[in-house]
Amino acid sequence: SWSGVFNSFALSPDGHRLAVGVGSSSDLDIWIKQLDHGPFTRLTFGDHDRRPAWSPDGRFVAFIRDTGKAGGVFVRAADGTGQERMIARLDRRVQEVTWSPDGAWLLLRTDNSASGAGDIVGVRTSGDTTPVPLVASPFTELTPAVSPDGRWLAYASDESGKSEVYVRPFPNTTSGHWQVSTGGGAAPRWSHNGRELFFESAPNDLMAATVTPGAIFEHGTPRRLFTAPGVPFVQSYAPIYDVMPDAQRVAAIRLSRRTQAPGSGQVIVVENWLQELKARMKGR
């Protein structure tokens, strides 16, 4: 584990590196940590760079740079070479960014405004880069995540009165709508083979639902994988965990016992949780 004040983090597609937002509210930058015992190097040098997201090929890191009331998304090579470049800009502040698996889209979660209480917007990375509303409603939509096959968009919404996890087709998001969680849920993450959908559930639980491959979205009943003391599930506004490519380990931010403040604490790796789950199920 690594101590520090962490705003957010993301695992590289190969699971060998972490991109981490490190610093304070007035001085925040993206750093790259080589797992497990490699160097910890600074990637950005802006005033307030946060919420990193890896490109599907692992070569680039996208991140948000706060610029007043507007939202700018920038990209830089993960090895620190070359110059950063702006890849998207909205007239609303951006709070999250993620890539589609084919790299053709950036999915942005906007800040609250009169036009929606936090919406999910798509921006193509080439050609016509006009922002496209994907899930925009009077409710708050958060934490978008596209499945590895590019078919499905998972996200959290409070449309039922509390945060739950939903799935829609991607990019034609109006052609279907399914609720996955039933007892509260946030921050969905797909397994690398797309056959499981993970999400947070209060107060400290990580859940998973089996997903059946096919042209129609089908999922099983969500089950609890484990409880992680000190990891504040649900922290809805941005995921504080990610799943390793082998689906056997989870990396998460654990809060400091002294402050219990979001972002302060350690990055930890939970190993062998799948084996432990199978052992428990055999005993039932």
CSV table of C-alpha atoms in Angstrom, one decimal:
chain,number,residue,atom,x,y,z
A,1,SER,CA,0.0,0.0,0.0
A,2,TRP,CA,1.0,3.6,-0.6
A,3,SER,CA,0.1,6.5,1.8
A,4,GLY,CA,-0.9,9.9,0.6
A,5,VAL,CA,-3.8,12.2,-0.2
A,6,PHE,CA,-5.5,10.6,-3.2
A,7,ASN,CA,-8.3,12.2,-5.1
A,8,SER,CA,-8.9,9.2,-7.5
A,9,PHE,CA,-7.0,6.6,-9.4
A,10,ALA,CA,-7.2,4.2,-12.4
A,11,LEU,CA,-5.5,0.9,-13.2
A,12,SER,CA,-3.8,0.6,-16.5
A,13,PRO,CA,-5.4,-2.0,-18.9
A,14,ASP,CA,-2.6,-4.5,-18.2
A,15,GLY,CA,-2.8,-4.0,-14.4
A,16,HIS,CA,0.8,-3.0,-14.1
A,17,ARG,CA,0.4,0.7,-13.4
A,18,LEU,CA,-1.7,3.1,-11.4
A,19,ALA,CA,-2.6,6.6,-12.5
A,20,VAL,CA,-3.3,8.6,-9.3
A,21,GLY,CA,-4.6,12.1,-8.6
A,22,VAL,CA,-2.4,13.2,-5.7
A,23,GLY,CA,-2.3,16.5,-3.8
A,24,SER,CA,-4.5,19.0,-2.1
A,25,SER,CA,-7.6,20.9,-3.3
A,26,SER,CA,-5.4,23.8,-4.5
A,27,ASP,CA,-2.6,21.7,-6.0
A,28,LEU,CA,-3.6,18.4,-7.6
A,29,ASP,CA,-1.7,16.5,-10.2
A,30,ILE,CA,-1.6,13.1,-11.9
A,31,TRP,CA,1.2,10.7,-11.0
A,32,ILE,CA,2.0,7.2,-12.3
A,33,LYS,CA,2.9,4.3,-10.0
A,34,GLN,CA,4.6,1.2,-11.4
A,35,LEU,CA,3.2,-1.8,-9.5
A,36,ASP,CA,4.2,-3.2,-7.2
A,37,HIS,CA,7.5,-1.7,-6.1
A,38,GLY,CA,8.3,0.5,-9.1
A,39,PRO,CA,8.8,4.3,-9.2
A,40,PHE,CA,6.1,6.9,-8.5
A,41,THR,CA,6.5,9.7,-11.1
A,42,ARG,CA,4.7,12.9,-11.8
A,43,LEU,CA,2.8,13.1,-15.2
A,44,THR,CA,1.0,16.5,-15.1
A,45,PHE,CA,2.0,20.0,-13.9
A,46,GLY,CA,-1.3,21.9,-13.9
A,47,ASP,CA,-3.0,23.6,-11.0
A,48,HIS,CA,-5.8,21.1,-10.6
A,49,ASP,CA,-5.5,17.9,-12.7
A,50,ARG,CA,-7.6,14.9,-11.5
A,51,ARG,CA,-9.7,11.8,-12.3
A,52,PRO,CA,-7.2,10.0,-14.6
A,53,ALA,CA,-8.4,7.5,-17.2
A,54,TRP,CA,-6.2,5.2,-19.3
A,55,SER,CA,-6.7,4.8,-23.0
A,56,PRO,CA,-7.5,1.2,-24.1
A,57,ASP,CA,-4.0,0.6,-25.4
A,58,GLY,CA,-2.4,1.9,-22.2
A,59,ARG,CA,-0.4,4.5,-24.0
A,60,PHE,CA,-2.2,7.6,-22.8
A,61,VAL,CA,-3.9,9.0,-19.8
A,62,ALA,CA,-6.8,11.4,-20.0
A,63,PHE,CA,-7.6,13.7,-17.1
A,64,ILE,CA,-9.7,16.6,-16.1
A,65,ARG,CA,-8.3,20.1,-15.7
A,66,ASP,CA,-10.5,22.5,-13.9
A,67,THR,CA,-10.9,25.8,-15.8
A,68,GLY,CA,-13.5,27.9,-14.0
A,69,LYS,CA,-17.0,27.0,-15.0
A,70,ALA,CA,-15.9,25.2,-18.1
A,71,GLY,CA,-14.7,21.6,-18.2
A,72,GLY,CA,-11.5,20.6,-20.1
A,73,VAL,CA,-10.3,17.1,-20.7
A,74,PHE,CA,-6.6,16.6,-21.6
A,75,VAL,CA,-4.5,13.7,-22.7
A,76,ARG,CA,-0.8,13.0,-22.2
A,77,ALA,CA,1.4,10.0,-23.1
A,78,ALA,CA,1.7,7.8,-20.0
A,79,ASP,CA,5.5,7.7,-20.2
A,80,GLY,CA,5.7,11.5,-19.9
A,81,THR,CA,6.9,12.1,-23.4
A,82,GLY,CA,5.5,14.7,-25.8
A,83,GLN,CA,3.1,17.5,-24.9
A,84,GLU,CA,-0.4,17.3,-23.4
A,85,ARG,CA,-3.3,18.2,-25.6
A,86,MET,CA,-6.9,19.1,-25.0
A,87,ILE,CA,-9.3,16.4,-26.3
A,88,ALA,CA,-12.7,17.7,-25.1
A,89,ARG,CA,-14.2,20.8,-23.7
A,90,LEU,CA,-17.7,21.5,-22.3
A,91,ASP,CA,-19.5,24.6,-21.1
A,92,ARG,CA,-20.1,22.7,-17.9
A,93,ARG,CA,-17.5,21.4,-15.5
A,94,VAL,CA,-16.5,17.8,-16.0
A,95,GLN,CA,-16.2,15.5,-13.0
A,96,GLU,CA,-15.4,12.1,-14.6
A,97,VAL,CA,-13.9,10.8,-17.8
A,98,THR,CA,-13.6,7.3,-19.2
A,99,TRP,CA,-12.8,5.8,-22.6
A,100,SER,CA,-14.9,3.4,-24.7
A,101,PRO,CA,-13.0,0.1,-25.3
A,102,ASP,CA,-12.3,0.9,-29.0
A,103,GLY,CA,-11.0,4.4,-28.1
A,104,ALA,CA,-13.6,6.1,-30.3
A,105,TRP,CA,-15.4,7.8,-27.5
A,106,LEU,CA,-14.7,9.7,-24.3
A,107,LEU,CA,-17.6,9.5,-21.8
A,108,LEU,CA,-17.8,12.5,-19.5
A,109,ARG,CA,-19.9,13.0,-16.4
A,110,THR,CA,-20.8,16.7,-16.0
A,111,ASP,CA,-21.3,18.7,-12.9
A,112,ASN,CA,-24.8,19.7,-11.7
A,113,SER,CA,-26.4,22.6,-13.6
A,114,ALA,CA,-29.8,23.8,-14.6
A,115,SER,CA,-29.8,21.4,-17.6
A,116,GLY,CA,-29.4,18.3,-15.5
A,117,ALA,CA,-28.2,17.1,-12.1
A,118,GLY,CA,-25.0,15.5,-13.4
A,119,ASP,CA,-25.4,14.0,-16.9
A,120,ILE,CA,-23.3,11.5,-19.0
A,121,VAL,CA,-22.1,13.0,-22.3
A,122,GLY,CA,-20.2,11.3,-25.1
A,123,VAL,CA,-17.5,13.0,-27.2
A,124,ARG,CA,-15.9,11.2,-30.2
A,125,THR,CA,-12.1,11.3,-30.2
A,126,SER,CA,-11.9,12.0,-33.9
A,127,GLY,CA,-14.1,13.5,-36.7
A,128,ASP,CA,-17.2,15.2,-35.3
A,129,THR,CA,-16.4,16.0,-31.7
A,130,THR,CA,-19.7,17.6,-30.9
A,131,PRO,CA,-20.8,16.5,-27.4
A,132,VAL,CA,-23.7,13.9,-27.5
A,133,PRO,CA,-26.0,13.5,-24.5
A,134,LEU,CA,-26.1,9.8,-23.6
A,135,VAL,CA,-27.9,9.8,-20.3
A,136,ALA,CA,-29.3,13.3,-19.5
A,137,SER,CA,-32.2,13.7,-17.2
A,138,PRO,CA,-33.4,15.7,-14.2
A,139,PHE,CA,-31.8,12.9,-12.1
A,140,THR,CA,-28.1,12.6,-11.2
A,141,GLU,CA,-26.2,10.1,-13.4
A,142,LEU,CA,-22.7,9.1,-12.3
A,143,THR,CA,-19.7,6.8,-12.9
A,144,PRO,CA,-20.2,5.7,-16.6
A,145,ALA,CA,-18.4,2.5,-17.7
A,146,VAL,CA,-18.7,0.8,-21.1
A,147,SER,CA,-18.5,-3.0,-21.3
A,148,PRO,CA,-15.4,-4.5,-22.9
A,149,ASP,CA,-17.4,-5.5,-26.1
A,150,GLY,CA,-18.6,-2.0,-26.4
A,151,ARG,CA,-22.3,-3.0,-26.2
A,152,TRP,CA,-23.4,-1.7,-22.8
A,153,LEU,CA,-23.1,1.4,-20.7
A,154,ALA,CA,-23.3,0.9,-17.0
A,155,TYR,CA,-23.8,3.9,-14.7
A,156,ALA,CA,-25.4,4.9,-11.4
A,157,SER,CA,-28.5,7.1,-11.0
A,158,ASP,CA,-30.8,8.3,-8.3
A,159,GLU,CA,-33.9,8.1,-10.5
A,160,SER,CA,-35.6,5.7,-8.0
A,161,GLY,CA,-35.0,8.0,-5.1
A,162,LYS,CA,-31.6,6.4,-4.2
A,163,SER,CA,-28.5,5.5,-6.0
A,164,GLU,CA,-28.8,2.2,-8.1
A,165,VAL,CA,-26.8,0.7,-10.9
A,166,TYR,CA,-28.3,0.7,-14.4
A,167,VAL,CA,-27.3,-0.5,-17.9
A,168,ARG,CA,-28.3,0.8,-21.3
A,169,PRO,CA,-27.2,-0.1,-24.8
A,170,PHE,CA,-24.2,1.9,-26.1
A,171,PRO,CA,-24.1,4.2,-28.0
A,172,ASN,CA,-27.8,4.0,-28.7
A,173,THR,CA,-28.7,4.5,-25.1
A,174,THR,CA,-32.4,5.1,-25.7
A,175,SER,CA,-33.1,1.6,-27.0
A,176,GLY,CA,-33.1,-0.2,-23.6
A,177,HIS,CA,-32.9,0.3,-19.8
A,178,TRP,CA,-32.2,-2.2,-17.1
A,179,GLN,CA,-31.7,-1.9,-13.3
A,180,VAL,CA,-29.0,-4.2,-11.9
A,181,SER,CA,-28.7,-3.4,-8.2
A,182,THR,CA,-31.7,-3.6,-5.9
A,183,GLY,CA,-30.5,-2.6,-2.5
A,184,GLY,CA,-28.5,0.5,-3.5
A,185,GLY,CA,-25.5,0.6,-5.7
A,186,ALA,CA,-22.9,2.9,-7.3
A,187,ALA,CA,-19.6,3.0,-9.3
A,188,PRO,CA,-20.0,0.1,-11.7
A,189,ARG,CA,-16.9,-1.6,-13.1
A,190,TRP,CA,-16.8,-4.4,-15.7
A,191,SER,CA,-14.6,-7.5,-15.5
A,192,HIS,CA,-12.1,-7.6,-18.4
A,193,ASN,CA,-14.0,-10.4,-20.1
A,194,GLY,CA,-17.3,-8.5,-19.7
A,195,ARG,CA,-19.1,-11.4,-17.9
A,196,GLU,CA,-19.3,-9.7,-14.5
A,197,LEU,CA,-20.4,-6.2,-13.4
A,198,PHE,CA,-19.1,-5.0,-10.1
A,199,PHE,CA,-20.4,-2.2,-8.0
A,200,GLU,CA,-20.2,-0.6,-4.6
A,201,SER,CA,-23.0,-1.0,-2.0
A,202,ALA,CA,-23.2,0.6,1.4
A,203,PRO,CA,-21.6,0.7,3.8
A,204,ASN,CA,-18.4,-1.3,2.8
A,205,ASP,CA,-19.5,-4.0,0.4
A,206,LEU,CA,-18.3,-4.8,-3.1
A,207,MET,CA,-21.0,-6.6,-5.2
A,208,ALA,CA,-21.0,-8.5,-8.5
A,209,ALA,CA,-23.6,-9.6,-10.9
A,210,THR,CA,-23.0,-12.2,-13.6
A,211,VAL,CA,-23.6,-11.0,-17.2
A,212,THR,CA,-24.6,-13.3,-20.0
A,213,PRO,CA,-23.0,-12.5,-23.3
A,214,GLY,CA,-25.4,-11.8,-26.1
A,215,ALA,CA,-27.3,-9.2,-28.1
A,216,ILE,CA,-29.8,-8.7,-25.2
A,217,PHE,CA,-28.6,-7.6,-21.8
A,218,GLU,CA,-29.1,-10.4,-19.2
A,219,HIS,CA,-27.7,-10.5,-15.7
A,220,GLY,CA,-27.9,-12.6,-12.6
A,221,THR,CA,-28.8,-11.7,-9.0
A,222,PRO,CA,-26.1,-9.5,-7.5
A,223,ARG,CA,-24.0,-11.1,-4.7
A,224,ARG,CA,-21.7,-9.7,-2.1
A,225,LEU,CA,-18.0,-10.4,-2.8
A,226,PHE,CA,-16.5,-9.0,0.4
A,227,THR,CA,-16.7,-6.2,3.0
A,228,ALA,CA,-13.7,-3.9,3.1
A,229,PRO,CA,-13.4,-2.0,6.4
A,230,GLY,CA,-12.1,1.5,5.9
A,231,VAL,CA,-13.2,1.6,2.2
A,232,PRO,CA,-16.2,3.9,2.2
A,233,PHE,CA,-18.6,2.2,-0.1
A,234,VAL,CA,-20.7,4.0,-1.3
A,235,GLN,CA,-18.7,7.1,-2.3
A,236,SER,CA,-20.8,7.8,-5.2
A,237,TYR,CA,-19.1,10.7,-7.0
A,238,ALA,CA,-16.2,8.7,-8.3
A,239,PRO,CA,-15.1,5.1,-8.0
A,240,ILE,CA,-12.5,4.5,-5.4
A,241,TYR,CA,-11.7,0.9,-6.5
A,242,ASP,CA,-10.8,-0.9,-9.7
A,243,VAL,CA,-10.6,-4.6,-10.7
A,244,MET,CA,-7.3,-6.2,-11.8
A,245,PRO,CA,-7.3,-7.9,-15.3
A,246,ASP,CA,-7.2,-11.4,-13.7
A,247,ALA,CA,-10.4,-10.6,-11.7
A,248,GLN,CA,-8.7,-12.1,-8.6
A,249,ARG,CA,-7.6,-8.8,-7.0
A,250,VAL,CA,-9.1,-5.4,-6.4
A,251,ALA,CA,-7.3,-2.1,-5.8
A,252,ALA,CA,-9.1,0.5,-3.6
A,253,ILE,CA,-8.5,3.7,-1.6
A,254,ARG,CA,-8.7,3.1,2.1
A,255,LEU,CA,-9.4,6.1,4.2
A,256,SER,CA,-7.1,7.4,7.0
A,257,ARG,CA,-8.3,6.3,10.4
A,258,ARG,CA,-7.3,9.8,11.7
A,259,THR,CA,-9.4,11.8,9.3
A,260,GLN,CA,-11.8,9.5,7.5
A,261,ALA,CA,-11.8,12.2,4.9
A,262,PRO,CA,-12.5,11.2,1.2
A,263,GLY,CA,-9.2,11.0,-0.7
A,264,SER,CA,-6.9,10.8,2.3
A,265,GLY,CA,-5.4,7.4,3.2
A,266,GLN,CA,-3.8,4.5,1.3
A,267,VAL,CA,-4.2,2.6,-2.0
A,268,ILE,CA,-4.5,-1.1,-1.0
A,269,VAL,CA,-4.8,-4.3,-3.1
A,270,VAL,CA,-7.2,-7.0,-2.0
A,271,GLU,CA,-6.0,-10.4,-3.3
A,272,ASN,CA,-7.6,-13.8,-3.8
A,273,TRP,CA,-11.1,-12.6,-3.1
A,274,LEU,CA,-12.6,-14.9,-5.7
A,275,GLN,CA,-11.1,-18.0,-4.1
A,276,GLU,CA,-12.4,-16.9,-0.7
A,277,LEU,CA,-15.9,-16.3,-2.2
A,278,LYS,CA,-16.0,-19.8,-3.8
A,279,ALA,CA,-14.9,-21.4,-0.5
A,280,ARG,CA,-17.7,-19.6,1.4
A,281,MET,CA,-20.3,-20.7,-1.2
A,282,LYS,CA,-19.2,-24.4,-0.9
A,283,GLY,CA,-20.0,-24.2,2.8
A,284,ARG,CA,-23.6,-23.1,2.2
